[in-house]
XYZ file of C-alpha atoms in Angstrom:
744
model
C -4.166 -3.894 -5.414
C -2.203 -7.120 -5.814
C 0.566 -6.082 -3.407
C 3.917 -7.557 -2.416
C 4.481 -8.780 1.151
C 6.861 -6.410 2.851
C 10.328 -7.808 3.554
C 12.983 -6.312 5.646
C 16.534 -5.262 5.640
C 19.996 -4.898 7.381
C 21.706 -5.112 10.749
C 22.280 -2.075 12.921
C 25.167 -1.373 15.213
C 24.483 -0.030 18.652
C 24.274 3.486 17.158
C 21.605 2.271 14.733
C 23.885 2.756 11.714
C 24.124 -0.161 9.317
C 27.559 -1.157 8.183
C 27.052 -3.905 5.613
C 29.693 -6.567 5.439
C 28.253 -8.962 2.896
C 31.237 -11.060 1.977
C 32.539 -12.076 5.361
C 33.568 -15.785 4.941
C 33.351 -16.168 8.715
C 29.657 -15.373 8.768
C 27.452 -17.859 10.605
C 25.278 -20.276 8.716
C 21.640 -19.136 8.198
C 19.560 -19.426 11.246
C 15.772 -19.888 11.586
C 15.973 -17.293 14.360
C 16.185 -14.646 11.658
C 12.847 -15.859 10.305
C 11.447 -15.820 13.831
C 12.777 -12.196 14.234
C 11.193 -11.160 11.001
C 7.736 -12.512 12.021
C 7.837 -11.480 15.625
C 8.965 -7.871 14.727
C 6.606 -7.657 11.682
C 9.748 -7.080 9.556
C 11.271 -4.724 12.176
C 8.377 -2.265 12.057
C 7.085 -2.898 15.492
C 8.304 -0.469 18.061
C 8.721 2.415 15.592
C 6.780 5.522 16.174
C 3.893 5.769 13.701
C 0.972 8.140 12.849
C 2.770 11.081 14.514
C 1.052 14.424 14.886
C 2.475 17.833 16.038
C 0.199 19.906 18.262
C -0.572 23.480 16.933
C 1.488 25.137 19.534
C 4.641 23.242 18.430
C 5.329 21.895 21.867
C 4.328 18.230 21.698
C 4.260 15.467 19.181
C 1.795 12.605 19.603
C 2.378 9.126 18.173
C 1.471 5.506 18.281
C 4.041 2.857 19.397
C 4.256 -0.748 20.402
C 6.933 -2.794 22.074
C 9.438 -4.431 19.608
C 7.744 -7.895 19.544
C 4.121 -6.971 20.466
C 1.800 -5.528 17.788
C -0.381 -3.679 20.303
C 0.121 -0.020 20.047
C -0.434 2.729 22.810
C -0.686 6.443 22.558
C 2.438 8.409 23.437
C 3.395 12.042 23.757
C 6.826 13.596 23.599
C 7.739 17.059 24.906
C 9.806 18.773 22.300
C 11.616 21.022 24.714
C 12.853 18.223 26.917
C 12.704 15.143 24.653
C 10.915 13.337 27.377
C 8.226 10.760 26.114
C 5.418 9.280 28.234
C 2.649 6.890 27.540
C -0.766 8.738 27.667
C -3.165 5.716 27.150
C -2.626 2.025 26.689
C -5.313 -0.374 25.366
C -5.047 -2.366 28.623
C -6.193 0.796 30.511
C -9.378 1.006 28.613
C -10.600 -2.554 28.123
C -9.953 -5.886 29.683
C -9.484 -9.056 27.564
C -8.366 -9.456 23.966
C -9.205 -6.989 21.270
C -12.336 -7.840 19.139
C -13.090 -6.516 15.647
C -16.234 -6.332 13.739
C -16.355 -8.000 10.328
C -16.396 -4.588 8.650
C -13.447 -3.369 10.642
C -11.438 -6.603 9.853
C -12.158 -6.104 6.159
C -11.190 -2.336 6.389
C -7.882 -3.210 8.029
C -7.097 -5.853 5.441
C -7.617 -3.227 2.642
C -5.420 -0.837 4.448
C -2.722 -3.570 5.144
C -2.884 -2.788 8.917
C -0.464 -5.180 10.759
C -0.807 -3.837 14.259
C -3.362 -3.996 17.036
C -4.564 -1.922 19.883
C -4.691 1.700 18.692
C -4.135 1.492 14.902
C -5.034 5.121 14.048
C -4.779 8.446 15.812
C -6.605 11.805 15.172
C -5.837 15.072 16.704
C -8.406 17.753 17.106
C -7.694 20.946 15.120
C -7.045 22.914 18.313
C -4.671 20.152 19.656
C -6.594 19.793 22.856
C -7.922 16.184 22.256
C -6.992 12.975 20.631
C -9.246 10.251 19.307
C -8.426 6.545 19.578
C -10.544 3.435 18.830
C -10.394 -0.083 20.305
C -12.579 -3.145 19.701
C -15.174 -0.904 18.016
C -15.294 1.532 20.930
C -14.172 5.205 20.714
C -12.307 7.298 23.355
C -11.494 10.989 23.442
C -8.280 11.738 25.370
C -7.974 15.265 26.957
C -4.288 15.987 26.532
C -4.051 18.570 29.346
C -5.432 16.224 31.965
C -4.944 12.748 30.388
C -8.687 12.080 31.043
C -10.317 9.575 28.688
C -14.117 9.822 27.803
C -15.766 7.150 25.824
C -18.095 8.282 23.170
C -20.294 6.309 20.711
C -21.761 4.251 23.583
C -24.596 2.713 21.615
C -24.718 -0.911 20.659
C -22.538 -2.243 17.880
C -18.994 -1.352 16.726
C -18.006 2.082 15.684
C -15.903 2.349 12.563
C -13.620 5.144 11.365
C -14.412 7.842 13.929
C -13.333 11.444 13.219
C -13.506 14.752 14.898
C -15.543 17.720 13.591
C -13.340 20.764 12.848
C -14.131 22.403 16.226
C -13.327 19.229 18.033
C -16.610 19.114 19.866
C -18.214 16.107 18.108
C -17.193 12.782 16.688
C -18.690 11.114 13.601
C -18.525 7.382 12.907
C -20.251 4.541 11.212
C -22.277 1.933 13.091
C -24.501 -0.757 11.692
C -23.836 0.618 8.181
C -25.183 4.085 8.995
C -23.501 7.392 9.933
C -23.751 8.631 13.475
C -22.525 11.577 15.497
C -21.807 11.934 19.264
C -20.617 14.742 21.463
C -17.118 14.384 22.928
C -18.366 14.707 26.391
C -19.971 11.198 26.107
C -23.487 12.489 25.619
C -26.261 10.973 23.540
C -25.343 10.098 19.880
C -27.511 10.897 16.803
C -28.113 8.660 13.834
C -27.589 10.762 10.614
C -28.430 8.326 7.831
C -31.092 5.638 7.649
C -31.517 2.344 5.843
C -27.947 0.997 5.989
C -27.596 -2.777 5.517
C -25.032 -5.388 4.714
C -25.535 -4.764 1.018
C -26.327 -0.919 1.201
C -23.830 0.767 3.320
C -23.693 4.570 4.323
C -20.281 6.034 5.214
C -18.072 3.232 4.308
C -15.668 2.877 1.280
C -16.541 0.052 -0.890
C -14.120 -2.804 -1.643
C -12.729 -1.259 -4.932
C -12.028 2.079 -3.387
C -10.135 0.613 -0.443
C -8.188 -2.093 -2.435
C -7.488 -0.428 -5.740
C -8.108 3.413 -5.532
C -6.330 4.196 -2.223
C -9.571 5.632 -0.707
C -10.462 4.244 2.595
C -12.992 6.668 3.871
C -16.753 6.987 3.180
C -17.687 10.271 4.872
C -16.308 13.889 5.261
C -17.266 16.665 7.563
C -17.834 20.006 5.907
C -15.325 22.732 7.181
C -17.948 24.307 9.345
C -19.189 21.041 10.761
C -22.767 21.689 9.617
C -22.947 18.985 7.061
C -21.512 15.735 5.818
C -20.636 14.499 2.382
C -20.969 10.600 2.522
C -20.993 7.585 0.250
C -23.779 5.054 -0.260
C -22.460 1.818 -1.663
C -25.134 -0.702 -3.074
C -23.636 -4.202 -3.703
C -26.958 -5.833 -4.384
C -25.790 -6.829 -7.920
C -22.148 -7.549 -7.109
C -20.986 -11.226 -7.132
C -20.877 -12.767 -3.646
C -18.002 -15.157 -2.972
C -17.768 -17.527 -0.031
C -14.905 -18.252 2.420
C -15.486 -21.308 4.479
C -13.049 -22.548 7.132
C -12.356 -26.171 6.666
C -10.843 -26.263 10.074
C -14.052 -25.121 11.681
C -16.864 -26.639 9.728
C -19.318 -25.922 12.583
C -18.952 -22.113 11.899
C -20.899 -20.272 9.198
C -19.162 -19.290 5.861
C -18.119 -15.682 5.319
C -19.910 -14.144 2.267
C -18.094 -11.186 0.691
C -19.224 -8.895 -2.281
C -16.338 -9.140 -4.733
C -16.599 -7.556 -8.125
C -14.961 -9.502 -10.889
C -13.961 -8.396 -14.368
C -16.893 -7.812 -16.732
C -19.396 -8.202 -13.777
C -21.260 -5.543 -11.831
C -19.590 -3.127 -9.562
C -21.050 -1.563 -6.464
C -23.533 1.127 -7.349
C -22.266 4.443 -5.710
C -24.112 7.471 -4.720
C -22.722 10.546 -2.775
C -25.068 12.707 -0.718
C -24.860 15.803 1.516
C -26.780 15.811 4.743
C -26.936 18.037 7.737
C -24.847 16.962 10.814
C -28.038 16.992 12.757
C -29.704 14.425 10.397
C -32.458 14.897 7.859
C -32.984 14.643 4.127
C -30.061 13.976 1.764
C -29.171 16.026 -1.236
C -27.687 13.603 -3.821
C -24.644 14.661 -5.843
C -25.370 14.540 -9.624
C -22.950 13.201 -12.160
C -23.005 10.677 -14.980
C -22.747 7.494 -12.779
C -23.186 5.178 -15.753
C -20.103 6.596 -17.503
C -18.063 7.345 -14.308
C -18.832 4.502 -11.899
C -15.635 4.882 -9.773
C -15.012 7.672 -7.186
C -11.360 7.687 -6.615
C -10.865 10.735 -4.425
C -13.232 12.773 -2.159
C -12.588 15.906 -0.052
C -14.373 18.905 1.384
C -11.531 21.488 1.738
C -11.394 24.829 3.603
C -12.030 27.574 1.153
C -13.404 25.224 -1.467
C -16.347 23.198 -2.519
C -16.854 19.489 -2.029
C -14.689 17.631 -4.595
C -15.094 14.197 -6.310
C -12.569 12.645 -8.698
C -14.445 10.150 -10.777
C -13.262 7.569 -13.325
C -14.648 5.706 -16.236
C -14.851 1.928 -15.783
C -11.782 1.464 -18.012
C -10.152 4.423 -16.297
C -9.028 6.177 -19.383
C -10.883 9.333 -18.587
C -11.074 10.910 -15.159
C -12.829 14.168 -14.094
C -12.379 16.264 -11.007
C -15.821 17.582 -10.071
C -16.808 20.574 -7.850
C -20.048 19.988 -6.076
C -22.680 22.658 -5.203
C -23.639 21.516 -1.661
C -27.030 23.294 -1.899
C -28.240 21.480 -5.019
C -25.878 18.526 -5.629
C -25.007 19.773 -9.128
C -21.462 19.403 -10.403
C -19.055 21.135 -12.688
C -15.883 19.805 -14.241
C -12.678 21.425 -13.033
C -10.121 19.059 -14.642
C -10.475 16.236 -17.161
C -7.566 13.767 -17.549
C -7.319 11.357 -20.611
C -4.960 8.640 -21.370
C -4.987 5.877 -23.988
C -3.853 3.294 -21.421
C -5.171 4.417 -18.086
C -5.250 7.483 -15.782
C -3.076 7.252 -12.626
C -4.311 8.644 -9.250
C -2.334 10.854 -6.916
C -4.093 10.665 -3.454
C -2.243 13.804 -2.306
C -4.252 16.114 -4.561
C -6.424 18.130 -5.198
C -4.868 20.368 -2.563
C -7.224 23.352 -2.354
C -5.673 26.761 -1.079
C -7.655 27.730 2.057
C -8.090 31.373 0.687
C -9.952 29.888 -2.226
C -7.633 31.192 -4.848
C -7.031 27.887 -6.483
C -5.725 24.374 -5.993
C -2.815 22.053 -6.845
C -3.313 19.202 -9.295
C -0.986 16.493 -10.457
C -1.260 14.097 -13.344
C 0.817 11.974 -15.808
C -2.166 11.372 -18.119
C -0.961 11.537 -21.715
C 2.626 11.634 -20.635
C 5.597 11.951 -20.646
C 5.951 12.370 -16.828
C 4.235 13.637 -13.751
C 3.130 17.265 -13.772
C 2.371 19.345 -10.780
C 0.128 22.262 -11.614
C -1.419 25.295 -9.916
C -5.048 25.917 -11.242
C -7.515 28.644 -10.494
C -10.953 27.907 -8.762
C -12.491 27.202 -12.112
C -9.904 24.552 -13.021
C -8.018 26.743 -15.571
C -4.284 26.072 -15.602
C -2.304 28.973 -13.952
C 1.188 27.440 -14.308
C 3.153 24.265 -14.075
C 5.408 24.073 -11.025
C 8.086 21.635 -11.753
C 10.702 21.171 -14.597
C 10.304 18.067 -16.774
C 11.734 14.823 -15.350
C 11.847 16.119 -11.737
C 10.423 12.761 -10.440
C 7.377 14.108 -8.665
C 5.783 11.747 -6.133
C 3.315 13.609 -3.785
C 2.371 16.920 -2.202
C 3.455 17.033 1.489
C 2.266 20.482 2.356
C 0.978 23.814 1.004
C 1.343 27.203 2.776
C -0.782 29.897 1.111
C 0.804 32.658 3.175
C 4.356 32.095 1.910
C 3.061 30.791 -1.425
C 5.075 27.630 -1.209
C 4.589 23.894 -1.173
C 6.702 20.961 -0.050
C 6.696 17.899 -2.268
C 8.174 14.423 -2.228
C 10.191 13.850 -5.420
C 13.316 12.313 -6.947
C 14.556 11.713 -10.435
C 15.948 8.474 -8.976
C 13.083 5.936 -8.707
C 14.923 4.139 -5.810
C 14.800 7.243 -3.534
C 12.592 10.078 -2.377
C 13.596 13.476 -1.084
C 11.655 16.574 0.216
C 11.675 19.814 -1.895
C 10.295 23.217 -1.161
C 8.954 24.976 -4.333
C 7.247 28.294 -5.162
C 3.647 28.519 -6.126
C 4.416 31.642 -8.151
C 7.072 29.785 -10.274
C 10.009 31.793 -8.952
C 13.292 30.212 -8.022
C 14.544 26.683 -8.189
C 13.264 23.840 -5.983
C 15.092 23.616 -2.624
C 15.879 20.334 -1.073
C 14.973 19.747 2.566
C 16.682 17.051 4.458
C 18.866 14.175 3.288
C 19.903 13.708 -0.314
C 19.547 9.947 -0.454
C 17.159 7.358 0.964
C 13.322 7.217 1.397
C 11.618 10.276 2.862
C 8.046 11.289 3.787
C 6.722 14.062 5.993
C 3.576 15.419 7.857
C 3.447 19.138 8.487
C 1.946 21.050 11.417
C -0.678 23.769 10.947
C 1.967 26.561 10.942
C 3.734 24.972 7.961
C 7.126 25.516 9.715
C 7.626 22.204 11.504
C 7.111 18.655 10.302
C 7.444 15.020 11.402
C 9.761 13.294 8.906
C 10.348 9.559 8.441
C 13.594 8.727 6.729
C 15.367 5.516 5.942
C 18.344 4.513 3.712
C 20.631 1.734 2.935
C 23.085 2.907 5.636
C 20.807 3.350 8.611
C 17.601 2.018 10.351
C 14.434 4.114 9.745
C 14.070 7.168 11.989
C 11.210 9.439 12.818
C 12.324 13.122 13.318
C 10.732 16.341 14.079
C 12.356 19.040 11.842
C 11.868 22.670 10.850
C 11.973 24.106 7.379
C 15.408 25.331 7.772
C 16.544 21.735 7.905
C 17.441 21.533 11.547
C 16.372 18.614 13.639
C 14.433 19.389 16.768
C 14.011 15.867 18.078
C 14.087 12.148 17.091
C 11.117 10.186 18.246
C 12.194 7.341 20.486
C 12.086 3.917 18.880
C 11.828 0.495 20.509
C 12.331 -1.362 17.180
C 14.862 -4.087 17.027
C 17.793 -4.014 14.670
C 18.036 -7.063 12.390
C 20.499 -9.687 13.323
C 21.422 -10.270 9.747
C 23.881 -8.174 7.821
C 22.546 -7.339 4.338
C 24.909 -6.399 1.618
C 23.229 -4.638 -1.295
C 24.814 -3.649 -4.593
C 22.640 -1.068 -6.574
C 23.113 -1.192 -10.384
C 21.577 -0.129 -13.664
C 21.611 -2.910 -16.143
C 21.061 -3.320 -19.821
C 20.058 -0.847 -22.497
C 16.946 0.057 -20.516
C 19.099 0.847 -17.456
C 16.948 -1.335 -15.279
C 17.388 -0.772 -11.583
C 18.679 -3.836 -9.903
C 19.540 -4.756 -6.261
C 22.106 -7.580 -5.956
C 22.485 -9.500 -2.662
C 25.223 -12.200 -2.393
C 25.451 -14.953 0.146
C 27.862 -14.642 3.033
C 31.111 -16.371 2.284
C 30.771 -15.384 -1.351
C 33.929 -16.202 -3.362
C 34.600 -14.361 -6.636
C 36.220 -17.434 -8.217
C 33.011 -19.474 -8.046
C 29.759 -19.524 -10.063
C 26.428 -19.108 -8.264
C 22.850 -19.859 -8.961
C 20.585 -16.819 -9.313
C 17.164 -16.204 -7.620
C 14.832 -13.505 -8.851
C 13.088 -11.961 -5.927
C 10.200 -10.804 -7.971
C 7.118 -8.578 -8.006
C 7.109 -7.098 -11.490
C 3.617 -5.720 -11.575
C 2.323 -2.185 -11.898
C 2.104 0.517 -9.264
C 4.849 -1.098 -7.149
C 8.644 -1.136 -7.064
C 11.074 -3.553 -5.112
C 14.420 -1.720 -5.604
C 14.726 0.990 -2.934
C 17.351 2.728 -0.810
C 15.855 1.259 2.325
C 17.741 -1.016 4.701
C 14.461 -2.763 5.629
C 13.998 -4.034 2.197
C 16.611 -6.786 2.068
C 16.771 -8.800 5.386
C 14.765 -11.601 3.939
C 16.643 -11.320 0.735
C 19.917 -11.689 2.406
C 18.503 -14.630 4.477
C 17.340 -16.261 1.227
C 20.810 -15.752 -0.402
C 22.427 -17.437 2.614
C 19.854 -20.217 2.943
C 20.211 -21.172 -0.739
C 23.792 -20.233 -1.364
C 22.574 -18.244 -4.447
C 22.864 -14.579 -5.509
C 19.403 -12.970 -5.122
C 18.454 -10.096 -7.446
C 15.579 -7.711 -7.266
C 14.678 -5.550 -10.362
C 12.131 -3.021 -11.615
C 11.697 -3.697 -15.287
C 9.184 -2.088 -17.666
C 5.699 -1.824 -16.313
C 6.716 -0.459 -12.975
C 6.145 3.065 -11.854
C 8.491 6.097 -11.408
C 10.314 5.673 -14.839
C 7.915 7.828 -16.847
C 4.610 7.380 -18.584
C 5.558 5.150 -21.496
C 7.801 2.836 -19.232
C 4.840 2.160 -16.926
C 2.167 1.967 -19.643
C 4.044 -0.596 -21.472
C 2.205 -3.224 -19.416
C -1.174 -2.267 -20.849
C -2.800 -5.380 -22.398
C 0.214 -7.370 -21.550
C 0.128 -7.948 -17.854
C 2.307 -11.038 -18.056
C 4.390 -10.770 -21.220
C 5.988 -7.401 -20.550
C 7.184 -8.085 -17.091
C 8.551 -11.499 -18.027
C 10.366 -10.231 -21.097
C 11.912 -7.464 -18.973
C 13.159 -9.836 -16.295
C 14.544 -12.279 -18.796
C 16.412 -9.456 -20.645
C 17.768 -8.115 -17.322
C 18.876 -11.529 -16.207
C 20.829 -11.828 -19.475
C 22.366 -8.505 -19.092
C 23.372 -9.349 -15.467
C 24.993 -12.557 -16.698
C 27.035 -10.740 -19.267
C 28.198 -8.149 -16.707
C 28.706 -10.679 -13.941
C 30.315 -14.056 -14.990
C 29.932 -15.419 -11.539
C 26.093 -15.524 -12.121
C 25.194 -19.010 -13.501
C 22.151 -18.394 -15.770
C 21.627 -22.103 -16.290
C 20.501 -22.175 -12.703
C 17.790 -19.467 -12.211
C 14.900 -19.641 -9.721
C 12.161 -17.156 -8.741
C 9.956 -16.450 -5.803
C 7.352 -13.837 -4.933
C 3.928 -13.042 -3.357
C 0.676 -11.815 -4.939
C 1.604 -10.294 -8.291
C 5.084 -11.557 -7.460
C 3.491 -14.998 -7.020
C 1.822 -14.789 -10.418
C 5.084 -13.693 -11.976
C 6.937 -16.642 -10.268
C 4.406 -19.167 -11.631
C 4.364 -17.484 -15.101
C 8.089 -17.519 -15.260
C 8.333 -21.253 -14.645
C 5.465 -22.111 -16.925
C 6.092 -19.772 -19.776
C 9.905 -19.663 -19.755
C 11.204 -22.931 -18.485
C 14.293 -22.352 -20.660
C 15.331 -19.602 -18.268
C 13.698 -20.361 -14.874
C 14.314 -23.821 -13.321
C 12.146 -23.491 -10.282
C 9.575 -21.124 -8.780
C 7.901 -20.506 -5.482
C 4.581 -18.652 -5.926
C 2.696 -17.077 -2.984
C -1.010 -16.160 -3.427
C -0.812 -15.993 -7.302
C -3.771 -14.654 -9.314
C -4.004 -17.535 -11.739
C -6.906 -16.395 -13.834
C -7.385 -12.582 -14.088
C -11.069 -13.171 -14.647
C -11.212 -13.941 -10.853
C -9.417 -10.840 -9.701
C -11.251 -7.516 -9.001
C -12.598 -5.138 -11.607
C -10.815 -1.893 -11.111
C -7.294 -3.390 -11.067
C -7.761 -5.978 -13.843
C -9.830 -3.895 -16.310
C -7.385 -1.047 -15.916
C -4.613 -3.148 -17.540
C -6.525 -5.771 -19.580
C -9.877 -4.068 -20.398
C -13.278 -5.887 -20.255
C -13.015 -9.615 -20.705
C -16.031 -9.485 -23.184
C -13.979 -7.181 -25.437
C -10.382 -8.281 -24.703
C -10.630 -12.067 -24.153
C -7.388 -12.668 -25.905
C -5.485 -10.450 -23.452
C -7.020 -12.341 -20.577
C -6.051 -15.737 -22.147
C -2.468 -14.579 -22.907
C -2.046 -13.329 -19.248
C -3.621 -16.305 -17.522
C -1.527 -18.939 -15.723
C -4.049 -21.532 -16.765
C -3.147 -21.059 -20.380
C 0.413 -21.930 -19.758
C -0.372 -24.693 -17.150
C -2.472 -26.587 -19.698
C 0.154 -26.535 -22.435
C 1.872 -29.852 -22.975
C 5.721 -29.743 -22.438
C 8.524 -32.252 -22.920
C 12.008 -32.872 -21.780
C 13.598 -30.867 -18.954
C 10.908 -28.170 -19.150
C 8.363 -30.718 -17.949
C 10.259 -31.204 -14.679
C 10.358 -27.541 -13.535
C 8.965 -27.726 -9.939
C 6.564 -25.106 -8.824
C 5.599 -24.483 -5.154
C 2.328 -22.714 -4.551
C 1.356 -21.261 -1.179
C -1.979 -19.574 -0.577
C -4.179 -18.605 2.440
C -7.529 -20.197 2.382
C -9.160 -17.012 3.838
C -7.686 -14.631 1.301
C -10.334 -12.190 0.131
C -7.976 -10.175 -2.097
C -6.446 -12.961 -4.324
C -8.983 -15.749 -3.538
C -7.821 -19.253 -2.864
C -9.775 -20.492 -5.858
C -6.959 -19.059 -8.024
C -4.489 -21.662 -6.650
C -6.960 -24.338 -6.781
C -7.623 -23.670 -10.422
C -3.907 -23.655 -11.126
C -3.303 -26.845 -9.202
C -6.192 -28.534 -11.093
C -4.777 -27.441 -14.485
C -1.140 -28.577 -13.547
C -2.404 -31.902 -12.231
C -4.367 -32.566 -15.507
C -1.336 -31.729 -17.530
C 0.884 -33.963 -15.314
C 3.146 -31.187 -14.447
C 5.160 -31.107 -11.153
C 3.836 -28.822 -8.407
C 3.316 -28.659 -4.638
C 0.273 -26.830 -3.252
C 0.465 -25.662 0.458
C -2.878 -24.359 1.690
C -2.409 -21.925 4.610
C -5.568 -22.655 6.569
C -7.393 -19.625 7.814
C -4.784 -17.123 6.544
C -5.553 -13.969 4.582
C -3.441 -12.202 2.039
C -1.165 -11.142 4.931
C 0.362 -14.194 6.652
C 1.607 -12.893 9.980
C 1.780 -15.946 12.361
C 5.300 -16.707 13.594
C 5.352 -20.504 13.295
C 3.710 -20.262 9.886
C 6.236 -17.764 8.527
C 9.090 -19.863 9.668
C 7.878 -23.093 8.082
C 6.700 -21.313 4.973
C 9.981 -19.559 4.232
C 12.030 -22.608 5.075
C 9.972 -24.560 2.577
C 10.498 -21.824 -0.146
C 14.241 -21.862 0.413
C 14.408 -25.657 0.472
C 12.529 -25.813 -2.816
C 14.761 -23.257 -4.467
C 18.042 -24.645 -3.182
C 17.314 -28.239 -4.094
C 16.306 -27.413 -7.603
C 19.233 -25.084 -8.191
C 22.037 -27.430 -6.949
C 24.855 -27.995 -9.317
C 24.430 -31.388 -11.051
C 27.197 -33.750 -11.700
């Protein structure tokens, strides 16, 4: 997915509550220390507890945590009775020297947007006796009673994505592109699949699944631990693109299978094999019609499940697999004239086998949450229209209830408890405002809850269903030094959600330039009730002396089916028209906003939008800063691009109309020809490839249009280095400020 680079938000007092004071004329001038703090703290996320798990006895919560300015995470445990937290295992206690990653693990973490090191994932055995951590391709099992660590998977080569069997006695993982199993006591491992290679992998999710379909796993234990369901991905016919490091010409180039629109995808097969090894029974479905596998699970009480999609993603089918024969039957079919959305939290099969929960917004008008019987037949809908469903957090078959994340306000999320029998109204759990998510224990009575709002720093809490707080997990995260003042508004006839951030020292009797902090693309929003969403925004307002606005116009999610699907076939035009109309409405409402001086900046799709705004609407946007922009959608990946634009062989006009190159090549005259465009791009980016910015720069140069290209050598789609972040954002601010100065 073309994803925005996360930013961050506001300053905390000593009690971690945020009290914005945005218009203090005595506020200090912008300081590069804020940029350093953003980079060193990874936008203030370092030091926060993550990946927390409650033990089945309800006595302990395990979590990962790093120091506030060190991305290396350790394994911690907190006693819920006393609140005492202790470090169980640190990476330094297991290995000496720096962490090393295999190429496969680096790619996997890039797809998952992992920004930490050390222990980046945690798994708890079902009985709560053991934890599983990975470091430098090596796997350790931690006995929680004694603290003893045992290394498993001791063969040669890096182990990827290790996971416990349900009984906690074995660990499965991928090594050298094949599936393996090892006992937790460190005994001899067994190779389960054979024939894995660089182009044919067993047990790993292929690029499209990880980047666009939110599926990062390639194998699944059966509930009884006797078998595996696993993926075989054959990229033999997929285009291979090359990343060469111009700083290290003595090193070999990296070659990556990357499927581009209209070109071959990976050929997928899913098979069932004994956990002791042996022959594979291949799952049977129409691969040619449904080449994508978006969701896979093997639930308690149910069959193996695959959710498959047509290439253009207008039809999706949930398939139940017979593990003995590999034959499948269709449980649910979704159809949509634009595309079918995916909810990774479903299907949620009831362990007693009586049915499952399913969610879809296919065909409109909004997301529906449904209870279906084991054959897939609809039993009942579980939510009223317009409830704002987001995801299923938990299902308790004994009480016949579920907990969901939902909000009719797209800038917030709340927890709600609902009945599976359709009785009673949904009951809110926890805060009414802010962003909330939760992970429940096996008893379905307690949960770990992350909450954040505009008024407070994020917190991770252990709560019970009655709403009481048992404990708050200890955080080492820093509070931002910068006060962020955010005004949330609904603007224009479309009631577009907008966040407004004014520079410190703002005076209502003056007029200010306006900067659009943009994303604008599908499947992502930028306006949220989260304090950590606006620190860089406030810094940008102060650094440029402009009012910075963020908005979620048509084409973004959580505003209903038709609002989101408006972007179909018009990947550039709809977002741009929406932003221009919203800016106009803002100008009419706020006369202090000088719409003759508008700039824009963004990353990834936001970078695309920023370049498009300057090139296509120079009458509105005076300057732009574009980070990692997809210049020509023919060079982006299949699943994302074809979902919105179709196949280039059939929808060539839509590709041309959405291409930055089309607008870069158009001759312009007068002031429009002098709209500066800053382009920044990592040369090692394997999501939006650097060739996009090279093509854009070439077109701009030939058209004699002003631009500056800044190649970020060796940087991927996630620029994390402190010194680079400082210089990069200073350059962006300087470019915007200089172009938006009032002219005599």
